[in-house]
PDB file of C-alpha atoms in Angstrom:
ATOM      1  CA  UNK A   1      39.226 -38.080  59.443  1.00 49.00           C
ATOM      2  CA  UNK A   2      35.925 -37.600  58.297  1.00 49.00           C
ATOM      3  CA  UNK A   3      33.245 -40.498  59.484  1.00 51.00           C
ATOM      4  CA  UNK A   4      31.574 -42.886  56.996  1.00 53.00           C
ATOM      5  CA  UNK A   5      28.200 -42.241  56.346  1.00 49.00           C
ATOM      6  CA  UNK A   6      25.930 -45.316  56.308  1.00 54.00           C
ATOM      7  CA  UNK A   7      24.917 -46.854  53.106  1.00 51.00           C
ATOM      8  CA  UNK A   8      21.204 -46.347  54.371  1.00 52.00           C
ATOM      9  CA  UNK A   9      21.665 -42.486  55.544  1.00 51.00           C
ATOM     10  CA  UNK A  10      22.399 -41.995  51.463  1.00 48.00           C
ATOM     11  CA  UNK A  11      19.326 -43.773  49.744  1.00 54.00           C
ATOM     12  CA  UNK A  12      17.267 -41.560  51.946  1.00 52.00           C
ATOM     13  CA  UNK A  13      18.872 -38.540  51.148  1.00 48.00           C
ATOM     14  CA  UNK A  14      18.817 -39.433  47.470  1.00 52.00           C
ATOM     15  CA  UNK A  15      15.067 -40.269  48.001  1.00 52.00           C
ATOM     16  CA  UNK A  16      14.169 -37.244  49.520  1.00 51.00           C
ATOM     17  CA  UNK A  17      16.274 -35.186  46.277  1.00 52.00           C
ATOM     18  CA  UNK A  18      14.121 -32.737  44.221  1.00 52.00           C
ATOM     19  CA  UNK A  19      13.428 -34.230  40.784  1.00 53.00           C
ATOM     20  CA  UNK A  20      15.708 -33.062  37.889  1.00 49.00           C
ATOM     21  CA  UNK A  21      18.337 -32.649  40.173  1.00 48.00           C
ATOM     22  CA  UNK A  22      21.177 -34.683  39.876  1.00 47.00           C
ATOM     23  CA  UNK A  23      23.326 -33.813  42.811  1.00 48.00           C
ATOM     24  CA  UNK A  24      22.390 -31.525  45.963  1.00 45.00           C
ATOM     25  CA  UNK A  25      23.865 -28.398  47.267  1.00 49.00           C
ATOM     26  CA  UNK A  26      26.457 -27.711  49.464  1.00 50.00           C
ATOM     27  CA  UNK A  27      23.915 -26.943  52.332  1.00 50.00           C
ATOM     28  CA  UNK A  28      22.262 -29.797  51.745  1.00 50.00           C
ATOM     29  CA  UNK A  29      25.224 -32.212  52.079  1.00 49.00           C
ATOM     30  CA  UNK A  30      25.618 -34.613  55.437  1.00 53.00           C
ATOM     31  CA  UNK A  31      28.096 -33.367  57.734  1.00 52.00           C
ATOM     32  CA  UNK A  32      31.166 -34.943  56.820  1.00 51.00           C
ATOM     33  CA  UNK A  33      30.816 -35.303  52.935  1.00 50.00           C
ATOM     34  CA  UNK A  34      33.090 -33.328  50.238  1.00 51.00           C
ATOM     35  CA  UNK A  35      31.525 -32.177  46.948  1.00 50.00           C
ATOM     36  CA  UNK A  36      33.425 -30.622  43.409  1.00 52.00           C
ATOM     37  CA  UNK A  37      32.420 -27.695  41.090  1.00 49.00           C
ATOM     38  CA  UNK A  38      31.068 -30.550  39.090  1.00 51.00           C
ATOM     39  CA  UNK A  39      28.117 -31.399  40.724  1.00 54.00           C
ATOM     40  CA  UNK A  40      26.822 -27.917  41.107  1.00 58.00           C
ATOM     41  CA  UNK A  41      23.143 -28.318  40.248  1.00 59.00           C
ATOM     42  CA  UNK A  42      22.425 -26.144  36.740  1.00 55.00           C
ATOM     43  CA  UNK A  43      19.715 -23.866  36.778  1.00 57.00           C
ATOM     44  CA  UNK A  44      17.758 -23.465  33.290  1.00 54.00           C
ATOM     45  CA  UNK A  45      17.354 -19.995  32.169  1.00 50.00           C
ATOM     46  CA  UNK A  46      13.846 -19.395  32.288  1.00 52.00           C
ATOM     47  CA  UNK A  47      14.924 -15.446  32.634  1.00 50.00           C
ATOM     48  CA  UNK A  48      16.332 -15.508  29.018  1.00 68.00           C
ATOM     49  CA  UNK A  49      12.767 -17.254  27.746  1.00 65.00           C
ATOM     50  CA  UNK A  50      10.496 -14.921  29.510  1.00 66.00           C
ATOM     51  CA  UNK A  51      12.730 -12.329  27.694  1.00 67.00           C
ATOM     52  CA  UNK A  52      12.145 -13.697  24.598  1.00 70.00           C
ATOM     53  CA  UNK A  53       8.430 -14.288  24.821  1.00 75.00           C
ATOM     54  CA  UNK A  54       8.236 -11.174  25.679  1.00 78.00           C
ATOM     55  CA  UNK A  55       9.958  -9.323  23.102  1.00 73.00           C
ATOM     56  CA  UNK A  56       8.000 -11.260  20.600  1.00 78.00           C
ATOM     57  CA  UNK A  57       5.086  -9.818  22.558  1.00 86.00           C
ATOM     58  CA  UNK A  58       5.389  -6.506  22.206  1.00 87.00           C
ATOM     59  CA  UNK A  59       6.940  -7.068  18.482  1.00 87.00           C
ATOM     60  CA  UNK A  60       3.070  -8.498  17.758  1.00 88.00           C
ATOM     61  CA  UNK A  61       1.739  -5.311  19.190  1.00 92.00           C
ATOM     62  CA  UNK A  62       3.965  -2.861  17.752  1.00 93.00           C
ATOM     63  CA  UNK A  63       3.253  -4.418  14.009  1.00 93.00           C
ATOM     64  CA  UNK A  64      -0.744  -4.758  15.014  1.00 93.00           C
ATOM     65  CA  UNK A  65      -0.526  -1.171  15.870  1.00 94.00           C
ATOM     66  CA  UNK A  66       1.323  -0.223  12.696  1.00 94.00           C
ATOM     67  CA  UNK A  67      -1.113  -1.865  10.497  1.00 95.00           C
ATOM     68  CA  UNK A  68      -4.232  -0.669  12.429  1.00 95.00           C
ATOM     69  CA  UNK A  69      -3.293   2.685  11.764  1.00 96.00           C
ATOM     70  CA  UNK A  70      -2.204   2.265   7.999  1.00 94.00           C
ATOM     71  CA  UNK A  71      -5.417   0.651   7.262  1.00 95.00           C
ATOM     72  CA  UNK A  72      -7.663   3.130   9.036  1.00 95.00           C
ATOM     73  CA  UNK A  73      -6.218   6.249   7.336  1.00 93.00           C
ATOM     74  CA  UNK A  74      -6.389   4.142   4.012  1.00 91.00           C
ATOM     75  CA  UNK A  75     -10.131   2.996   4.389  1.00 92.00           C
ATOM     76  CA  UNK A  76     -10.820   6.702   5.696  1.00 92.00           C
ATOM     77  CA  UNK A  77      -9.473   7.987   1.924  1.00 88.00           C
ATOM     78  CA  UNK A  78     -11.667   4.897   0.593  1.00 87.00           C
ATOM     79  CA  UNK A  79     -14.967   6.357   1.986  1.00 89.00           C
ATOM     80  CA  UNK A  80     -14.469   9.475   0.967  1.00 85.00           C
ATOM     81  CA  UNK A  81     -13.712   9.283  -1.918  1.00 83.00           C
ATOM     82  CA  UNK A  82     -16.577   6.753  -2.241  1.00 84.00           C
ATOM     83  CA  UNK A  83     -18.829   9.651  -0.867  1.00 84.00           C
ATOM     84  CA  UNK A  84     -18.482  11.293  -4.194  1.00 77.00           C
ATOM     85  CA  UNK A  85     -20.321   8.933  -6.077  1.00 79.00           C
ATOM     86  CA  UNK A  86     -23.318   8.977  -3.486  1.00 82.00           C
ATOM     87  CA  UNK A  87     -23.592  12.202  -3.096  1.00 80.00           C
ATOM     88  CA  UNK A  88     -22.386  13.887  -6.167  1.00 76.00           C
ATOM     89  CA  UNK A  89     -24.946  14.998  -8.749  1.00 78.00           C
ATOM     90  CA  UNK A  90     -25.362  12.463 -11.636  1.00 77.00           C
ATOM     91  CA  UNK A  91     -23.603  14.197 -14.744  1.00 77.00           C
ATOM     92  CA  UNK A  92     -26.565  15.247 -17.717  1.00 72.00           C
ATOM     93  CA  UNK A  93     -24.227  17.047 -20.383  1.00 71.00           C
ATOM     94  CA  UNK A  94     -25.241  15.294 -23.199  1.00 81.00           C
ATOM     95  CA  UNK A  95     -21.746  15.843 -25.526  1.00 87.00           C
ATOM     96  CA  UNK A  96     -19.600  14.730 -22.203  1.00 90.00           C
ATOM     97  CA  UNK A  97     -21.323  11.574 -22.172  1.00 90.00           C
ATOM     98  CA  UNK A  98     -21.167  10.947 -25.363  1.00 91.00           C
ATOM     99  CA  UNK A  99     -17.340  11.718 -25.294  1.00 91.00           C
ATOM    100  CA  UNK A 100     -17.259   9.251 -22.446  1.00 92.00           C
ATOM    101  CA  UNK A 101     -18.672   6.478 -24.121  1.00 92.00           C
ATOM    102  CA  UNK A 102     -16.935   7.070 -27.282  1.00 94.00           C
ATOM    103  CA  UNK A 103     -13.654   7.081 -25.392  1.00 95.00           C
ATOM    104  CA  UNK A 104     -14.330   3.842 -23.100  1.00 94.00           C
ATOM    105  CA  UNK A 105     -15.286   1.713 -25.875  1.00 93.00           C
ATOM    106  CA  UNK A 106     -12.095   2.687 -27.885  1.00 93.00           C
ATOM    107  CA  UNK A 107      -9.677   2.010 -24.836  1.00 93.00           C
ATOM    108  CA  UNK A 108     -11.664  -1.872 -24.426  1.00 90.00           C
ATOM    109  CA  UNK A 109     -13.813  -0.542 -20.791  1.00 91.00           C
ATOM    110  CA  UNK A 110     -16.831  -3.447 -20.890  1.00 86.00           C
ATOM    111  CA  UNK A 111     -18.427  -2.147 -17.767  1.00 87.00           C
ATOM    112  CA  UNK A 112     -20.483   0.945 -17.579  1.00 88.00           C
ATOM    113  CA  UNK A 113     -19.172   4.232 -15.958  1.00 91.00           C
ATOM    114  CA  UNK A 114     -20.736   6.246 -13.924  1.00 90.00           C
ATOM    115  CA  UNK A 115     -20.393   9.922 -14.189  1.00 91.00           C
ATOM    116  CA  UNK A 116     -20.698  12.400 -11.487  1.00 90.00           C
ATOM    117  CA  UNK A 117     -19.585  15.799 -10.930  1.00 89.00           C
ATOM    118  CA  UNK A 118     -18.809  17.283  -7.432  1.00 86.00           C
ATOM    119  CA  UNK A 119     -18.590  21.311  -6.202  1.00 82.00           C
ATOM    120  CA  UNK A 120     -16.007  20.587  -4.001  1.00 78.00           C
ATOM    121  CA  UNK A 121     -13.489  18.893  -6.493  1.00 82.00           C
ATOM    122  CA  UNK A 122     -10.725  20.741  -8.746  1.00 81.00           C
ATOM    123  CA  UNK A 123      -9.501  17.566 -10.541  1.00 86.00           C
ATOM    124  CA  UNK A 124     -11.312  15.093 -11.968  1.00 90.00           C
ATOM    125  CA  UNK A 125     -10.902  11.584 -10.412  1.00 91.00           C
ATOM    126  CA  UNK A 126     -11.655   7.411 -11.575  1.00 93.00           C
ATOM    127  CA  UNK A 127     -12.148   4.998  -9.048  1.00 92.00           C
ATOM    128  CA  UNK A 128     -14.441   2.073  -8.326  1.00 91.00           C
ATOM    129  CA  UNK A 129     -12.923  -1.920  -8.423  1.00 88.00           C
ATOM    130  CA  UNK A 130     -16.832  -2.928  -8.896  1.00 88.00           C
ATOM    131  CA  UNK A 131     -18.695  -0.284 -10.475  1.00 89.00           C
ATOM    132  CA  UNK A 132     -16.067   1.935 -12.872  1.00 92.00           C
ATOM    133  CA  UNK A 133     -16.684   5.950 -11.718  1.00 92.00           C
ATOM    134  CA  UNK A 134     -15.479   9.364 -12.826  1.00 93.00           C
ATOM    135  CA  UNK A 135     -15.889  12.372 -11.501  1.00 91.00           C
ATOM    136  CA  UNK A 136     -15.728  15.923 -12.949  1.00 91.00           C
ATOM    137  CA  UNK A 137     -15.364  18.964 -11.262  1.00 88.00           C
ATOM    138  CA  UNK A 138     -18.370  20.908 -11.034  1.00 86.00           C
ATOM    139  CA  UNK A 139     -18.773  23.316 -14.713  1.00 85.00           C
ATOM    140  CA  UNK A 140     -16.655  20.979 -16.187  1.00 89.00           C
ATOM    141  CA  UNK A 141     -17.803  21.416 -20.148  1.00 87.00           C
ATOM    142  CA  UNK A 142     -17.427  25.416 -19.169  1.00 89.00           C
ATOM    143  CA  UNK A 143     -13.811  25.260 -18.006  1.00 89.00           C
ATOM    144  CA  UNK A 144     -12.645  23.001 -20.483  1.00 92.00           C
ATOM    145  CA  UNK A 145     -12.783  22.971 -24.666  1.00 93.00           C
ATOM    146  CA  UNK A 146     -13.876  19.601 -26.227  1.00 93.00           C
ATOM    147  CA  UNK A 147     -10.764  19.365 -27.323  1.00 94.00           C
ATOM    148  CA  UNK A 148      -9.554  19.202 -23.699  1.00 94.00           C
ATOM    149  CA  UNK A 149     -12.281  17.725 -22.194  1.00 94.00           C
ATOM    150  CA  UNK A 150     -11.355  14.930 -24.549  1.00 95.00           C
ATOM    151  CA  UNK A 151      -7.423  14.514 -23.506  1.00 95.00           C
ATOM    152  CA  UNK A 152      -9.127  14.859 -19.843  1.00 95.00           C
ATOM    153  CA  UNK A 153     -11.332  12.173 -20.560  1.00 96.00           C
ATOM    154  CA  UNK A 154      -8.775   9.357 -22.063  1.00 96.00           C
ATOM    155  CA  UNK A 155      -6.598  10.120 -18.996  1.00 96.00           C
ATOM    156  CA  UNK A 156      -9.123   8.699 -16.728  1.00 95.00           C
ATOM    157  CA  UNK A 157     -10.908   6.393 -18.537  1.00 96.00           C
ATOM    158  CA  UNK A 158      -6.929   4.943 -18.968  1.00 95.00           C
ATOM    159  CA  UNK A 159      -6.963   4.521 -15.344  1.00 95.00           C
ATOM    160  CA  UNK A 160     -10.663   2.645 -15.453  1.00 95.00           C
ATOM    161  CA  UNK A 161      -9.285   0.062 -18.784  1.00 94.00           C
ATOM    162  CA  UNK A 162      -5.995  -0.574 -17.080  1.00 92.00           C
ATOM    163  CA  UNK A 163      -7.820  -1.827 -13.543  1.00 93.00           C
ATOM    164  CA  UNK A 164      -5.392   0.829 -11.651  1.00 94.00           C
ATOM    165  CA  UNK A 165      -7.790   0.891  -8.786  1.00 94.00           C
ATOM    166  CA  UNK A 166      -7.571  -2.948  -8.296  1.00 93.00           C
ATOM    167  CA  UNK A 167      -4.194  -3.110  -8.496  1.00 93.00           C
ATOM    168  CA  UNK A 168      -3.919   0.328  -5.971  1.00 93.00           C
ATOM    169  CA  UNK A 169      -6.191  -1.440  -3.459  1.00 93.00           C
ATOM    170  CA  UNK A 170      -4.196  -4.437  -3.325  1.00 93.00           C
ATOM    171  CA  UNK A 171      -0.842  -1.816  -3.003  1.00 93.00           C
ATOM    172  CA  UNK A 172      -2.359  -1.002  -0.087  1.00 93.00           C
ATOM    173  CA  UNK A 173      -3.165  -4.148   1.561  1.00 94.00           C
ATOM    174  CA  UNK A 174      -0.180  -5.014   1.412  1.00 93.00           C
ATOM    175  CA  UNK A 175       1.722  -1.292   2.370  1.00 94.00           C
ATOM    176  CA  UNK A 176      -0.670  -1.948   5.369  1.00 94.00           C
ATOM    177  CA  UNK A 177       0.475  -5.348   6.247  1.00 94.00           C
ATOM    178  CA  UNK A 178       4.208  -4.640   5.921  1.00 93.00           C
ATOM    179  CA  UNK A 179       4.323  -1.263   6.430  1.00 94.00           C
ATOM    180  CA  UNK A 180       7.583  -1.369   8.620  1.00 91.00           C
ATOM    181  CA  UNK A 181       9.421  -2.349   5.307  1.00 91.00           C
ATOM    182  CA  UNK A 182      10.799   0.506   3.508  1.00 92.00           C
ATOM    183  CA  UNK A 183      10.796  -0.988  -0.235  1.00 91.00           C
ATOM    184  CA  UNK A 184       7.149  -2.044  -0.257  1.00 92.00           C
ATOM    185  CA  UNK A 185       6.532   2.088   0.009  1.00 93.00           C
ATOM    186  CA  UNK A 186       9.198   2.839  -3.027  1.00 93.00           C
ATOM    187  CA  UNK A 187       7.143   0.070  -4.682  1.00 92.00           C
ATOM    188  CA  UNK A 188       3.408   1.465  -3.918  1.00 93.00           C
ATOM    189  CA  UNK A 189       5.066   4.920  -5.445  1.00 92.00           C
ATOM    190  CA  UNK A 190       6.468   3.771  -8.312  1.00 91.00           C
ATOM    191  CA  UNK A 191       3.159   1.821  -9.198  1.00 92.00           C
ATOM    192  CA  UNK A 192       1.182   5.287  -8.918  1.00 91.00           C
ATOM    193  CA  UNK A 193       3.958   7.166 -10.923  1.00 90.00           C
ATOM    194  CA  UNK A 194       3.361   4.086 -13.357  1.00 91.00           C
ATOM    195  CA  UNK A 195      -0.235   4.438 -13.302  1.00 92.00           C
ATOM    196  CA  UNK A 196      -0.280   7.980 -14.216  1.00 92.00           C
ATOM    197  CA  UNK A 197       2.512   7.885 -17.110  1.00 92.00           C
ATOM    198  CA  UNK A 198       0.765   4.953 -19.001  1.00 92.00           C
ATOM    199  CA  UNK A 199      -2.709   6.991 -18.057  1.00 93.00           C
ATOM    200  CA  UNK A 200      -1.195  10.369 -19.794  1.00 93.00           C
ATOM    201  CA  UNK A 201       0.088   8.202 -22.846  1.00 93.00           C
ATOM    202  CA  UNK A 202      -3.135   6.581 -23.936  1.00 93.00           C
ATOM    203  CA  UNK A 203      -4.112  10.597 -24.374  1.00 93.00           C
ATOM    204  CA  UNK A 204      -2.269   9.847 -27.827  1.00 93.00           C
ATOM    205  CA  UNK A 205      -5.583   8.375 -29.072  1.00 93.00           C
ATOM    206  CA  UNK A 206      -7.008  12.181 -29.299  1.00 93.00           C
ATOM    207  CA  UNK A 207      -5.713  14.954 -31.676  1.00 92.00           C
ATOM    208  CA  UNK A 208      -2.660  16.486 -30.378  1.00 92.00           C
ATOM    209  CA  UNK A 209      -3.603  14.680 -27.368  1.00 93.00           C
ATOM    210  CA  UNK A 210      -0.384  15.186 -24.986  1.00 93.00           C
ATOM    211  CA  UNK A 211      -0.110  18.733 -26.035  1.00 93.00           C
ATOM    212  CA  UNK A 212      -3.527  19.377 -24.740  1.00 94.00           C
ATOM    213  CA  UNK A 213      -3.106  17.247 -21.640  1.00 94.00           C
ATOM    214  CA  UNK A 214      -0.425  19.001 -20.686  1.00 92.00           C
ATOM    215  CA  UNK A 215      -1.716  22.381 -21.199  1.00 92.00           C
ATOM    216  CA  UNK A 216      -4.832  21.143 -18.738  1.00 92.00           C
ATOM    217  CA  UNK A 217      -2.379  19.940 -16.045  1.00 90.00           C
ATOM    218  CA  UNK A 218      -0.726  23.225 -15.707  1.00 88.00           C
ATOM    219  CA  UNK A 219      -3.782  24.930 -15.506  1.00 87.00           C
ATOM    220  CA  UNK A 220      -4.925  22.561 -12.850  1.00 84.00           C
ATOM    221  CA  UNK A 221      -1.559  23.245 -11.087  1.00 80.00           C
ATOM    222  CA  UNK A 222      -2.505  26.915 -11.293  1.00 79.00           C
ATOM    223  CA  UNK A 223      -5.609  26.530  -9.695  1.00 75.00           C
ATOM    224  CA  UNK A 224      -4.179  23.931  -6.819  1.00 70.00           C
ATOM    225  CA  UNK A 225      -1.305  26.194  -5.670  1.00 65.00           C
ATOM    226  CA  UNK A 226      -3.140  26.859  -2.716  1.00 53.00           C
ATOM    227  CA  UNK A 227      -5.164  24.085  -2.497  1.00 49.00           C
ATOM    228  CA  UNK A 228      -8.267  23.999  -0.059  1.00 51.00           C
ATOM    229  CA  UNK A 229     -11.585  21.819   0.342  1.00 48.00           C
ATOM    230  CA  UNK A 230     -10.923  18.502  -1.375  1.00 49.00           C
ATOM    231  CA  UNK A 231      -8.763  19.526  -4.116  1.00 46.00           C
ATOM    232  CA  UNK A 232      -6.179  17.312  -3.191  1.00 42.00           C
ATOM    233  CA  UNK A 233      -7.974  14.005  -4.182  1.00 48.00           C
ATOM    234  CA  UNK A 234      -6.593  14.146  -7.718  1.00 48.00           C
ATOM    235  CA  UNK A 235      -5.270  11.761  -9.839  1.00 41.00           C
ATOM    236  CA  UNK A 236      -2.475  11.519  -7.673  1.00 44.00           C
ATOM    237  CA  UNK A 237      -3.171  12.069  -4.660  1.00 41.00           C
ATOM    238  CA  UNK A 238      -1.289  14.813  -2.764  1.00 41.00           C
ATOM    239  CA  UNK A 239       1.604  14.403  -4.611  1.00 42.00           C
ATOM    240  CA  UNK A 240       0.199  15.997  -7.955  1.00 43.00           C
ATOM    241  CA  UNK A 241       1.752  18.769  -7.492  1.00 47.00           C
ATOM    242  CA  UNK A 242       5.112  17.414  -6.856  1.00 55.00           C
ATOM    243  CA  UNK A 243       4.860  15.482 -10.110  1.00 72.00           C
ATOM    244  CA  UNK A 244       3.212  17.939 -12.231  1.00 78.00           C
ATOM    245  CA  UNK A 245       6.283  19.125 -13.894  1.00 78.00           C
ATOM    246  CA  UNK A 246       7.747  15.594 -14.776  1.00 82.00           C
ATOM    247  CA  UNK A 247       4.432  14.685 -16.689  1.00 85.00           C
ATOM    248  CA  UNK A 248       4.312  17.983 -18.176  1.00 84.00           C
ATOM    249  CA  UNK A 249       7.597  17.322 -19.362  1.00 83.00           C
ATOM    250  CA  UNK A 250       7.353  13.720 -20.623  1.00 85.00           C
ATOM    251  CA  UNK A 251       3.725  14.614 -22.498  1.00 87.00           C
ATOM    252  CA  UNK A 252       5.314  17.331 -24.660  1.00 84.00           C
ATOM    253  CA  UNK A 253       8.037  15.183 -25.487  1.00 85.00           C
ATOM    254  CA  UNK A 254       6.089  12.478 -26.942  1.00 80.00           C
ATOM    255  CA  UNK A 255       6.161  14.342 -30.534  1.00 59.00           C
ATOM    256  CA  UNK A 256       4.361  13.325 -32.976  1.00 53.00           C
ATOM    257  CA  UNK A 257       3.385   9.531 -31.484  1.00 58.00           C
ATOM    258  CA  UNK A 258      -0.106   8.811 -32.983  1.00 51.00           C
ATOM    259  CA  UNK A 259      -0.483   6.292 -30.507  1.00 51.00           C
ATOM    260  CA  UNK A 260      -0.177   4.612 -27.191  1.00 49.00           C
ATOM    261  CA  UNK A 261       3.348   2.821 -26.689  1.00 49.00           C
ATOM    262  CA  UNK A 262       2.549   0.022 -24.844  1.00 52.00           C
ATOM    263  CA  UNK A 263      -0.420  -2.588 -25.736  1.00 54.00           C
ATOM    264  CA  UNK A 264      -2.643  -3.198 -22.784  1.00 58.00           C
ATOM    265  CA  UNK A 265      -0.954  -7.202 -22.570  1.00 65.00           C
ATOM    266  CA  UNK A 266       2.499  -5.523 -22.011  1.00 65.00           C
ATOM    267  CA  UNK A 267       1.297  -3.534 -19.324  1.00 64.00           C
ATOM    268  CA  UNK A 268      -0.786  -6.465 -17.699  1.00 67.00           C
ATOM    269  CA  UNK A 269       2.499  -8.705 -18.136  1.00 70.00           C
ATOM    270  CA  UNK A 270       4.946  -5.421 -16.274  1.00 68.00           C
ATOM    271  CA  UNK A 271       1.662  -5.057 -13.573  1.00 67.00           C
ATOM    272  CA  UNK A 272       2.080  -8.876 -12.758  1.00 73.00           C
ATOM    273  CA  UNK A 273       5.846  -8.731 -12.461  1.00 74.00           C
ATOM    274  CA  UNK A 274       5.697  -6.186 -10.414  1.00 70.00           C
ATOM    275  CA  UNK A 275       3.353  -7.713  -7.873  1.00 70.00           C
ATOM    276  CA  UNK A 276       5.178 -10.772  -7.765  1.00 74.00           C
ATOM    277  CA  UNK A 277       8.630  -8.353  -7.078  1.00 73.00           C
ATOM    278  CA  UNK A 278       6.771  -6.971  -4.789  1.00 68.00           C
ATOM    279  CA  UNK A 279       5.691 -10.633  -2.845  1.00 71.00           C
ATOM    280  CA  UNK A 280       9.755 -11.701  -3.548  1.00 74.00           C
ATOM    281  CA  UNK A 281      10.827  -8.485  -1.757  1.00 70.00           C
ATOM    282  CA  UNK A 282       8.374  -9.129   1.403  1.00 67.00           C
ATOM    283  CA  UNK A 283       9.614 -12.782   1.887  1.00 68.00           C
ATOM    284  CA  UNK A 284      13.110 -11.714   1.539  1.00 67.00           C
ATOM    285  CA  UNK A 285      13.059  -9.101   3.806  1.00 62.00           C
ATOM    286  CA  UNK A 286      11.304 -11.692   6.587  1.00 60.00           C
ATOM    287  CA  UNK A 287      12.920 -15.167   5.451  1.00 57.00           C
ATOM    288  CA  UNK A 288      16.124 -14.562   7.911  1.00 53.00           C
ATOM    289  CA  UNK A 289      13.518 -14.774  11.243  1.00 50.00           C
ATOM    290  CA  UNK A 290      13.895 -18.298  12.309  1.00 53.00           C
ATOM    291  CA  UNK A 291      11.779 -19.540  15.634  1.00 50.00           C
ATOM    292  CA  UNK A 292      14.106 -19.771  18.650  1.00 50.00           C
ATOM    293  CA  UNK A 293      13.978 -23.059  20.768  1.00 45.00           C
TER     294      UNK A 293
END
């Protein structure tokens, strides 16, 4: 038989305990004393929570990375393209700007543009969120009939009365903030592919506008099959190309259309929608993440 262990002998032990421990190990018993499975002491897990701290860790880094390098290669396209306007040579052909201003104030543009033309460029280009700009390829009246340079013309002056570079820069905020998600890049393409269709529709304002405009994109697709220098800051980007025959396609078969199809309010109203798909499909794809105890 085992021998009793003094009343006293226990209240020191029990004294002497580790806090948060209820009961003490085996090796820590008196001689003498029996113990169960029960009052094995339970150790918390801090293993599994370092894991998960750090997994969150490098989940922060991984996105911060991601972003860092979609926004860099975005505000790299930014400058350049803003170099145009700085460096290009202010445009003087009298019956261009004329055309331009004609053209602006029928398609509602408030704001000034500012034309430029650039050696290095093939196709023309509109950007500018502040301060509206076009630029023309270098001989531009030359290359082009007034006829053409017209269609030209309404194409990207479209892009300047529909805000397309607002709503492109915020595209790409938000491509850069959630760039692991796969739909917000099908979304960001089918806004440009928007951009350009509703662009290459307001040509219907001009005499056998879409006819005209898509004579000028194939001979711009001519000239860009090998493409060096800057050609590929076009209208679209480097997918031009890749798109030319679609919008080829869908300008000849507008017919006879004397004008536009949509009213600048419808596309505002589809722009809007859009966006807010856009913000629905973000917190979707994020709203099953729920902070771990």
């Amino acid at each position: 038989d085992s021998a009793a262990v003094p009343a006293e002998s226990l209240e020191t032990v029990r004294s002497l305990q580790p806090p948060g421990n209820a009961h003490l190990s085996r090796a820590e018993m008196p001689s003498g004393s029996t113990t169960h499975a029960s009052d094995e002491p339970v150790q918390p897990s801090y293993v599994t929570l370092w894991q998960l701290r750090t997994g969150v860790w490098w989940l922060g880094w991984i996105w911060g990375v991601g972003m860092a390098l979609v926004a860099a290669r975005m505000v790299c396209a930014q400058i350049l393209v803003e170099a145009f306007r700085w460096r290009g040579d202010t445009l003087r052909h009298g019956r261009v700007v004329c055309r331009v201003r004609d053209i602006a104030s029928r398609l509602g543009v408030r704001r000034g543009v500012w034309l430029t033309e650039a050696a290095g460029l093939r196709a023309p280009v509109a950007f500018g969120c502040f301060r509206p700009t076009v630029v023309l390829p270098t001989a531009f009246a030359e290359r082009f009939e007034p006829a053409e340079q017209d269609a030209i013309l309404a194409h990207e002056l479209a892009h300047l009365a529909g805000a397309d570079p607002a709503w492109q820069l915020l595209a790409d905020i938000v491509s850069a903030v959630l760039w692991w998600h796969p739909l917000v890049w099908l979304a960001r393409r089918n806004l440009r592919s928007s951009n350009e269709i509703v662009a290459d529709e307001v040509s219907l304002i001009v005499p056998n506008g879409p006819d005209l405009l898509a004579g000028c994109l194939v001979k711009l697709g001519r000239e860009m099959r090998s493409p060096r220098g800057l050609a590929w800051l076009g209208v679209e980007g480097g997918g031009f190309r890749s798109e030319l025959g679609r919008r080829v396609e869908r300008l000849l078969s507008l017919g006879n259309r004397t004008r536009p199809a949509r009213s600048s309010k419808r596309i505002a109203a589809v722009k809007t929608t859009l966006t807010a798909a856009l913000a629905l499909i973000a917190w979707v794809g994020t709203a099953w993440v729920h902070p771990q105890a």
